[in-house]
Amino acid sequence: MKILVINAGSSSLKYQLMDPNSGEVFAQGLCERIAIDGRLNHKVPAKGLKEVRDMPMPTHAEAIQAVMDILVDETFGVVKSTDEIDAIGHRVLHGGMKFVASCIIDEACKQAIRDCIPLGPLHNPANLMGIEACEKAMPGKPQVAVFDTAFHMTMPPKAYRYAIPAKYFEEDSLRRYGFHGTSHRFVSKRANEILGNPEESKVIVCHLGNGSSMSAVMNGKCVDTSMGLSPLAGVPMGTRSGDIDACVVQFIMNKEGISVDDCLNMLNKQSGVKALSKGFSDFRDLEAGQNNGDENCALALRKFCYEVAKYVGSYTAAMNGLDCLVFTAGVGENGIDTRAEICSYLEFMGIKIDNERNHVRGKEALISTDDSKVKVYVIPTNEELMIAQDTAELCK
Ligand code: AMP
């Protein structure tokens, strides 16, 4: 079976053609600078082939056409015809309260994604453009929407409601939604498999990347997560502030004379570890800076680990216990010192890291000692595989 997985952003479109059963990736790539000029980066992993093509991409339709063309290309192609593609799975950012699971894309589904634009104003329009471009390029091909918010829809009201006047929830659906749901689902499912699929389990997933989010997963269901109405909430991230007192927004707007949109842009793009370190959002740069004696980089790393550890503590309280702590995404899978520092706050809970086992990057591993009360794992995430599996399941 061959599933095309699409993740469409406002000026970019990532794709992978993959087997949902084996996870084999036949081809993958990125269209970038859509609506600016246009560039296709394409890879065929099995053959070690790479191709970069500059070409005009005024809209997502031209980008998808470029992907279709290269997938059947004589040299860089992996299929004879796009008929060999069984179905298409799309990553969609915001499913609002309507989507608790992935769904086949039809007119009603597209309208529901459109209805969620006020909740995901940057991403949902781009996701729709990707869907409509695929409809145009491959009419009649089954398509599935996989929502970043869906996994978190099992949260109870005490976790998802904000303590603000009820009308904003009742009239406008303002609440905690959470994001990275496909990753939290993939990784917590794998953690439960490793634990032997017990009937009862308490798992915390730390998805630590450029964007970071935490989730508390009880008996396979999400009961709390750190991102909120938008991905700005939670732990400090590469460029996002994470949780912040709303009065800080008021203070900065008054001081700088800027609009609320400009202030939020600053909190999304110029804050987080980038702000604390005075310039570095990439964790490899922060570690290099710290090793060269840069105190700002050191502070950024200290703050990040401290806030992640505090979330682990609060989610352990939320679930009244913890069986398994999981690290995933770029920093979670690769940041050896970061994992060790986060876990050093958690020794009171009986968490003990084995330094030798923790010396691992990018692969599944148990990193806690045999006598640790809580098992700690590194589990690489694979959102594309999860999207491909949902798509295959719904298109059976
Ligand atoms: P992601 O958003 O999941 O792609 O993660 C990107 C983040 O992972 C960046 O901040 C990278 O610096 C970080 N990362 C990747 N490799 C390493 C590494 N070897 N050590 C520390 N951080 C890493």
Short mmCIF file of C-alpha atoms and ligand atoms in Angstrom, two decimals:
data_model
loop_
_atom_site.label_atom_id
_atom_site.label_comp_id
_atom_site.label_asym_id
_atom_site.label_seq_id
_atom_site.Cartn_x
_atom_site.Cartn_y
_atom_site.Cartn_z
CA MET A 1 0.00 0.00 0.00
CA LYS A 2 1.23 3.54 -0.77
CA ILE A 3 -0.04 6.56 1.15
CA LEU A 4 0.95 10.14 0.35
CA VAL A 5 1.25 12.20 3.54
CA ILE A 6 0.94 15.98 3.14
CA ASN A 7 1.72 18.69 5.68
CA ALA A 8 0.83 22.02 4.06
CA GLY A 9 1.96 25.30 5.65
CA SER A 10 1.35 28.82 4.40
CA SER A 11 4.47 28.93 2.20
CA SER A 12 5.66 25.32 2.38
CA LEU A 13 4.39 21.80 1.77
CA LYS A 14 6.08 18.66 3.14
CA TYR A 15 5.33 15.27 1.63
CA GLN A 16 6.17 11.62 2.14
CA LEU A 17 5.09 8.66 0.06
CA MET A 18 5.16 5.70 2.43
CA ASP A 19 4.00 2.20 3.27
CA PRO A 20 1.72 2.46 6.33
CA ASN A 21 2.47 -1.11 7.39
CA SER A 22 6.27 -1.28 7.17
CA GLY A 23 6.86 2.46 7.58
CA GLU A 24 9.15 2.41 4.51
CA VAL A 25 9.48 5.87 2.97
CA PHE A 26 9.63 5.60 -0.83
CA ALA A 27 10.11 9.33 -1.40
CA GLN A 28 9.97 12.49 0.67
CA GLY A 29 10.48 16.18 0.21
CA LEU A 30 9.57 19.77 0.72
CA CYS A 31 8.14 22.48 -1.52
CA GLU A 32 9.22 25.82 -0.13
CA ARG A 33 8.78 29.49 -0.95
CA ILE A 34 5.25 28.88 -2.30
CA ALA A 35 3.73 32.20 -3.48
CA ILE A 36 7.23 33.75 -3.41
CA ASP A 37 9.15 31.91 -6.17
CA GLY A 38 9.22 28.16 -5.51
CA ARG A 39 11.66 25.34 -4.85
CA LEU A 40 11.22 21.57 -4.70
CA ASN A 41 13.60 19.47 -2.55
CA HIS A 42 13.09 15.77 -3.24
CA LYS A 43 14.74 12.63 -1.83
CA VAL A 44 14.54 8.94 -2.65
CA PRO A 45 16.00 7.29 0.50
CA ALA A 46 16.43 3.75 -0.91
CA LYS A 47 18.57 5.02 -3.80
CA GLY A 48 20.28 7.86 -1.92
CA LEU A 49 19.00 10.27 -4.60
CA LYS A 50 18.46 13.99 -4.01
CA GLU A 51 17.07 16.58 -6.40
CA VAL A 52 16.48 20.32 -6.01
CA ARG A 53 14.37 22.12 -8.61
CA ASP A 54 13.62 25.84 -8.71
CA MET A 55 10.25 26.40 -10.35
CA PRO A 56 7.41 28.89 -10.05
CA MET A 57 4.85 27.91 -7.38
CA PRO A 58 2.34 30.77 -7.26
CA THR A 59 -0.09 28.58 -5.25
CA HIS A 60 -0.26 25.18 -3.51
CA ALA A 61 -1.76 23.75 -6.74
CA GLU A 62 1.56 24.18 -8.61
CA ALA A 63 3.44 22.75 -5.62
CA ILE A 64 1.29 19.58 -5.60
CA GLN A 65 1.65 19.29 -9.38
CA ALA A 66 5.45 19.47 -8.97
CA VAL A 67 5.25 16.66 -6.38
CA MET A 68 3.07 14.56 -8.73
CA ASP A 69 5.51 15.12 -11.58
CA ILE A 70 8.61 14.12 -9.62
CA LEU A 71 6.93 11.03 -8.11
CA VAL A 72 6.54 9.65 -11.67
CA ASP A 73 9.83 11.09 -13.00
CA GLU A 74 12.03 8.64 -14.92
CA THR A 75 15.09 9.23 -12.71
CA PHE A 76 13.72 10.54 -9.40
CA GLY A 77 10.29 8.89 -9.47
CA VAL A 78 9.14 5.95 -7.34
CA VAL A 79 5.86 5.06 -9.07
CA LYS A 80 4.93 4.57 -12.73
CA SER A 81 1.67 6.46 -12.33
CA THR A 82 -0.08 8.36 -9.53
CA ASP A 83 -2.78 5.64 -9.79
CA GLU A 84 -0.42 3.61 -7.58
CA ILE A 85 -1.06 6.05 -4.72
CA ASP A 86 -3.89 4.52 -2.68
CA ALA A 87 -4.88 7.56 -0.63
CA ILE A 88 -3.68 10.89 0.74
CA GLY A 89 -3.41 11.81 4.43
CA HIS A 90 -3.28 15.48 5.46
CA ARG A 91 -1.99 16.92 8.71
CA VAL A 92 -4.56 19.53 9.79
CA LEU A 93 -3.75 21.82 12.70
CA HIS A 94 -7.07 22.65 14.32
CA GLY A 95 -10.10 20.40 14.51
CA GLY A 96 -11.84 22.51 17.17
CA MET A 97 -14.39 20.56 19.24
CA LYS A 98 -15.80 18.86 16.14
CA PHE A 99 -13.02 16.36 15.52
CA VAL A 100 -12.14 13.77 18.13
CA ALA A 101 -10.50 11.49 15.54
CA SER A 102 -9.23 11.48 11.94
CA CYS A 103 -11.86 11.57 9.20
CA ILE A 104 -12.40 11.03 5.49
CA ILE A 105 -12.39 14.37 3.70
CA ASP A 106 -15.72 15.31 2.10
CA GLU A 107 -17.51 18.62 1.70
CA ALA A 108 -18.81 18.53 5.30
CA CYS A 109 -15.32 17.85 6.66
CA LYS A 110 -13.86 20.70 4.58
CA GLN A 111 -16.56 23.05 5.87
CA ALA A 112 -15.80 22.00 9.46
CA ILE A 113 -12.07 22.71 8.89
CA ARG A 114 -13.10 26.09 7.45
CA ASP A 115 -15.28 26.73 10.54
CA CYS A 116 -12.17 26.19 12.71
CA ILE A 117 -10.20 28.97 10.93
CA PRO A 118 -10.88 31.47 13.78
CA LEU A 119 -9.16 28.97 16.14
CA GLY A 120 -6.23 28.20 13.77
CA PRO A 121 -5.98 31.32 11.59
CA LEU A 122 -2.45 30.68 10.34
CA HIS A 123 -2.57 26.96 9.62
CA ASN A 124 -6.11 25.86 8.74
CA PRO A 125 -6.33 27.97 5.53
CA ALA A 126 -2.99 26.48 4.36
CA ASN A 127 -4.17 22.94 5.22
CA LEU A 128 -7.32 23.53 3.14
CA MET A 129 -5.23 24.79 0.22
CA GLY A 130 -3.23 21.55 0.35
CA ILE A 131 -6.43 19.48 0.38
CA GLU A 132 -7.98 21.38 -2.52
CA ALA A 133 -4.76 21.23 -4.56
CA CYS A 134 -4.73 17.42 -4.17
CA GLU A 135 -8.39 17.22 -5.21
CA LYS A 136 -7.52 19.11 -8.36
CA ALA A 137 -4.39 17.07 -9.15
CA MET A 138 -5.90 13.66 -8.32
CA PRO A 139 -9.71 13.87 -8.62
CA GLY A 140 -11.54 11.11 -6.78
CA LYS A 141 -8.52 9.97 -4.74
CA PRO A 142 -9.58 9.26 -1.11
CA GLN A 143 -8.24 11.85 1.33
CA VAL A 144 -8.12 11.82 5.12
CA ALA A 145 -7.65 14.69 7.61
CA VAL A 146 -5.58 13.94 10.72
CA PHE A 147 -5.92 16.67 13.36
CA ASP A 148 -3.21 17.92 15.70
CA THR A 149 -5.87 18.57 18.33
CA ALA A 150 -7.89 15.31 18.13
CA PHE A 151 -5.90 13.17 20.59
CA HIS A 152 -6.38 15.77 23.32
CA MET A 153 -10.18 15.82 23.03
CA THR A 154 -10.50 13.24 25.83
CA MET A 155 -9.39 15.85 28.40
CA PRO A 156 -11.97 16.47 31.15
CA PRO A 157 -13.49 19.98 31.52
CA LYS A 158 -11.36 20.70 34.61
CA ALA A 159 -8.31 20.41 32.33
CA TYR A 160 -9.61 22.15 29.23
CA ARG A 161 -11.74 25.00 30.62
CA TYR A 162 -10.15 28.40 31.26
CA ALA A 163 -11.27 30.17 34.44
CA ILE A 164 -12.77 33.09 32.53
CA PRO A 165 -16.43 34.07 31.93
CA ALA A 166 -18.34 31.04 30.63
CA LYS A 167 -19.73 32.82 27.56
CA TYR A 168 -16.32 32.65 25.85
CA PHE A 169 -16.51 28.87 26.01
CA GLU A 170 -20.21 28.61 25.34
CA GLU A 171 -20.36 31.10 22.45
CA ASP A 172 -16.84 30.97 21.01
CA SER A 173 -15.41 27.54 22.01
CA LEU A 174 -12.46 29.19 23.79
CA ARG A 175 -10.72 26.41 25.75
CA ARG A 176 -7.51 24.43 25.93
CA TYR A 177 -7.14 22.28 22.81
CA GLY A 178 -3.48 21.25 22.75
CA PHE A 179 -1.34 20.39 19.71
CA HIS A 180 1.25 17.81 18.54
CA GLY A 181 -1.59 15.33 19.22
CA THR A 182 -0.48 12.93 16.49
CA SER A 183 2.97 12.73 18.07
CA HIS A 184 1.59 12.33 21.62
CA ARG A 185 -0.72 9.55 20.36
CA PHE A 186 2.05 7.74 18.45
CA VAL A 187 4.54 7.91 21.31
CA SER A 188 2.14 7.09 24.17
CA LYS A 189 0.74 4.16 22.17
CA ARG A 190 4.27 2.83 21.71
CA ALA A 191 5.03 3.37 25.43
CA ASN A 192 1.95 1.33 26.34
CA GLU A 193 3.03 -1.42 23.94
CA ILE A 194 6.45 -1.53 25.61
CA LEU A 195 4.76 -1.69 29.02
CA GLY A 196 2.82 -4.75 27.75
CA ASN A 197 -0.46 -2.89 27.17
CA PRO A 198 -1.58 -2.95 30.82
CA GLU A 199 -5.22 -2.12 31.54
CA GLU A 200 -4.13 0.83 33.66
CA SER A 201 -1.17 3.06 32.86
CA LYS A 202 0.05 6.56 33.67
CA VAL A 203 2.36 8.02 31.04
CA ILE A 204 3.80 11.52 30.56
CA VAL A 205 5.06 12.42 27.10
CA CYS A 206 7.62 15.25 26.75
CA HIS A 207 7.55 16.30 23.08
CA LEU A 208 10.57 18.61 23.13
CA GLY A 209 11.53 20.13 19.80
CA ASN A 210 11.56 23.58 18.34
CA GLY A 211 7.95 23.63 19.53
CA SER A 212 7.47 21.75 22.79
CA SER A 213 4.45 20.27 24.52
CA MET A 214 3.73 17.91 27.37
CA SER A 215 0.86 15.46 27.82
CA ALA A 216 -0.51 13.33 30.63
CA VAL A 217 -1.92 10.08 29.22
CA MET A 218 -3.94 7.83 31.51
CA ASN A 219 -4.98 4.37 30.29
CA GLY A 220 -4.16 5.45 26.72
CA LYS A 221 -6.26 8.63 26.86
CA CYS A 222 -4.99 12.19 27.12
CA VAL A 223 -6.11 13.81 30.39
CA ASP A 224 -4.09 17.04 30.14
CA THR A 225 -1.68 18.84 27.83
CA SER A 226 0.43 21.97 28.06
CA MET A 227 -0.47 23.87 24.87
CA GLY A 228 -3.78 25.69 24.93
CA LEU A 229 -6.11 27.50 22.55
CA SER A 230 -2.94 28.04 20.52
CA PRO A 231 0.56 26.50 20.53
CA LEU A 232 1.89 29.51 22.48
CA ALA A 233 1.08 28.02 25.90
CA GLY A 234 3.07 25.60 28.04
CA VAL A 235 6.84 25.29 28.46
CA PRO A 236 9.21 27.88 26.93
CA MET A 237 10.12 26.83 23.38
CA GLY A 238 12.60 27.71 20.65
CA THR A 239 10.98 31.08 19.95
CA ARG A 240 7.69 30.93 21.92
CA SER A 241 7.40 32.24 25.48
CA GLY A 242 5.20 29.44 26.80
CA ASP A 243 2.90 30.27 29.77
CA ILE A 244 2.93 33.94 30.66
CA ASP A 245 0.95 36.33 32.89
CA ALA A 246 -1.49 38.19 30.58
CA CYS A 247 -0.51 41.47 32.25
CA VAL A 248 2.92 41.16 30.64
CA VAL A 249 1.15 41.61 27.29
CA GLN A 250 -0.62 44.74 28.56
CA PHE A 251 2.66 46.16 29.93
CA ILE A 252 4.62 45.59 26.70
CA MET A 253 1.83 46.95 24.49
CA ASN A 254 1.64 50.12 26.59
CA LYS A 255 5.41 50.57 26.76
CA GLU A 256 6.08 49.98 23.06
CA GLY A 257 2.81 51.38 21.72
CA ILE A 258 2.30 48.22 19.66
CA SER A 259 -0.85 46.31 18.72
CA VAL A 260 -1.91 43.06 20.37
CA ASP A 261 -1.07 41.22 17.11
CA ASP A 262 2.47 42.65 17.13
CA CYS A 263 2.88 41.73 20.77
CA LEU A 264 1.73 38.14 20.16
CA ASN A 265 4.03 37.94 17.16
CA MET A 266 6.88 38.82 19.52
CA LEU A 267 5.75 36.18 22.03
CA ASN A 268 5.56 33.57 19.25
CA LYS A 269 8.68 34.40 17.26
CA GLN A 270 11.12 36.40 19.40
CA SER A 271 10.74 34.82 22.82
CA GLY A 272 11.46 31.45 24.47
CA VAL A 273 15.06 30.24 24.69
CA LYS A 274 15.91 32.55 21.76
CA ALA A 275 15.09 35.56 23.92
CA LEU A 276 16.76 34.28 27.09
CA SER A 277 19.97 33.36 25.23
CA LYS A 278 19.85 36.62 23.24
CA GLY A 279 19.74 34.95 19.87
CA PHE A 280 19.77 31.12 19.84
CA SER A 281 16.62 29.06 19.29
CA ASP A 282 18.43 25.85 18.30
CA PHE A 283 19.36 23.65 21.26
CA ARG A 284 22.66 22.61 19.65
CA ASP A 285 23.66 26.28 19.53
CA LEU A 286 22.59 26.73 23.16
CA GLU A 287 24.75 23.80 24.26
CA ALA A 288 27.72 25.09 22.24
CA GLY A 289 27.23 28.59 23.73
CA GLN A 290 27.05 27.21 27.25
CA ASN A 291 30.22 25.19 26.67
CA ASN A 292 31.93 28.43 25.59
CA GLY A 293 30.91 30.11 28.86
CA ASP A 294 27.89 32.06 27.52
CA GLU A 295 25.76 32.69 30.64
CA ASN A 296 22.65 33.60 28.64
CA CYS A 297 22.71 30.24 26.85
CA ALA A 298 23.18 28.54 30.21
CA LEU A 299 20.17 30.43 31.66
CA ALA A 300 18.00 29.46 28.67
CA LEU A 301 18.83 25.78 29.18
CA ARG A 302 18.28 25.99 32.97
CA LYS A 303 14.87 27.68 32.48
CA PHE A 304 13.78 25.12 29.87
CA CYS A 305 14.66 22.08 32.01
CA TYR A 306 13.14 23.65 35.13
CA GLU A 307 9.80 24.35 33.44
CA VAL A 308 9.61 20.90 31.79
CA ALA A 309 10.34 19.24 35.16
CA LYS A 310 7.60 21.34 36.82
CA TYR A 311 5.09 20.05 34.24
CA VAL A 312 6.15 16.46 34.95
CA GLY A 313 5.53 17.11 38.66
CA SER A 314 2.11 18.65 38.06
CA TYR A 315 0.98 15.91 35.66
CA THR A 316 2.09 13.25 38.13
CA ALA A 317 -0.22 14.94 40.63
CA ALA A 318 -3.00 15.15 38.01
CA MET A 319 -2.79 11.36 37.48
CA ASN A 320 -1.94 10.58 41.13
CA GLY A 321 1.15 8.67 40.03
CA LEU A 322 3.39 7.88 37.08
CA ASP A 323 4.53 4.63 35.46
CA CYS A 324 6.44 5.91 32.48
CA LEU A 325 8.09 9.15 31.35
CA VAL A 326 8.86 9.47 27.64
CA PHE A 327 11.12 11.89 25.75
CA THR A 328 10.54 12.52 22.05
CA ALA A 329 11.13 15.02 19.17
CA GLY A 330 14.43 16.74 18.28
CA VAL A 331 15.57 17.75 21.77
CA GLY A 332 13.85 14.87 23.58
CA GLU A 333 15.42 12.28 21.29
CA ASN A 334 18.89 13.86 21.10
CA GLY A 335 19.46 16.11 24.10
CA ILE A 336 21.37 13.84 26.47
CA ASP A 337 22.25 16.56 28.99
CA THR A 338 18.80 18.12 28.78
CA ARG A 339 17.12 14.79 29.62
CA ALA A 340 19.51 14.21 32.51
CA GLU A 341 18.92 17.72 33.89
CA ILE A 342 15.11 17.41 33.69
CA CYS A 343 15.22 14.05 35.45
CA SER A 344 17.52 15.39 38.17
CA TYR A 345 14.52 17.38 39.50
CA LEU A 346 12.46 14.18 39.68
CA GLU A 347 14.60 12.04 41.94
CA PHE A 348 12.07 12.64 44.77
CA MET A 349 9.60 10.59 42.67
CA GLY A 350 12.04 7.69 42.50
CA ILE A 351 13.18 8.52 38.94
CA LYS A 352 16.75 7.39 38.39
CA ILE A 353 18.56 7.82 35.08
CA ASP A 354 21.30 5.42 34.03
CA ASN A 355 23.99 7.69 32.53
CA GLU A 356 25.25 5.03 30.16
CA ARG A 357 21.77 4.11 28.89
CA ASN A 358 20.96 7.83 28.55
CA HIS A 359 23.88 8.23 26.14
CA VAL A 360 21.60 7.64 23.17
CA ARG A 361 20.42 9.80 20.29
CA GLY A 362 17.46 9.29 17.95
CA LYS A 363 16.56 5.72 18.80
CA GLU A 364 14.21 3.88 21.10
CA ALA A 365 15.83 3.13 24.45
CA LEU A 366 15.14 2.62 28.14
CA ILE A 367 17.27 5.23 29.92
CA SER A 368 16.27 4.65 33.57
CA THR A 369 18.02 2.27 35.96
CA ASP A 370 16.51 -1.13 36.72
CA ASP A 371 15.48 0.05 40.21
CA SER A 372 13.95 3.36 39.04
CA LYS A 373 10.33 3.59 40.31
CA VAL A 374 9.28 5.14 37.00
CA LYS A 375 10.49 3.80 33.64
CA VAL A 376 12.02 6.51 31.45
CA TYR A 377 12.23 6.00 27.69
CA VAL A 378 13.40 7.76 24.56
CA ILE A 379 10.86 6.97 21.82
CA PRO A 380 11.37 8.63 18.41
CA THR A 381 8.17 10.18 17.14
CA ASN A 382 6.82 9.53 13.64
CA GLU A 383 3.82 11.73 12.93
CA GLU A 384 3.88 10.88 9.22
CA LEU A 385 3.58 7.15 9.93
CA MET A 386 0.65 7.77 12.28
CA ILE A 387 -1.06 9.88 9.57
CA ALA A 388 -0.39 7.16 6.96
CA GLN A 389 -1.80 4.46 9.28
CA ASP A 390 -4.96 6.46 10.04
CA THR A 391 -5.41 7.11 6.31
CA ALA A 392 -4.97 3.44 5.40
CA GLU A 393 -7.38 2.37 8.16
CA LEU A 394 -10.12 4.81 7.11
CA CYS A 395 -9.73 4.02 3.38
CA LYS A 396 -9.84 0.20 3.77
P1 AMP B 1 12.15 19.29 16.06
O1 AMP B 1 11.32 20.52 16.15
O2 AMP B 1 11.50 18.09 16.70
O3 AMP B 1 12.66 19.00 14.68
O4 AMP B 1 13.46 19.55 16.97
C1 AMP B 1 14.39 20.56 16.63
C2 AMP B 1 15.28 20.81 17.83
O5 AMP B 1 16.00 19.60 18.15
C3 AMP B 1 16.33 21.89 17.56
O6 AMP B 1 16.34 22.82 18.64
C4 AMP B 1 17.61 21.11 17.57
O7 AMP B 1 18.68 21.86 18.07
C5 AMP B 1 17.32 19.96 18.51
N1 AMP B 1 18.31 18.91 18.31
C6 AMP B 1 18.54 18.17 17.21
N2 AMP B 1 19.64 17.39 17.38
C7 AMP B 1 20.13 17.67 18.63
C8 AMP B 1 21.24 17.20 19.40
N3 AMP B 1 22.08 16.31 18.90
N4 AMP B 1 21.40 17.69 20.65
C9 AMP B 1 20.54 18.62 21.17
N5 AMP B 1 19.48 19.10 20.47
C10 AMP B 1 19.27 18.63 19.23
#
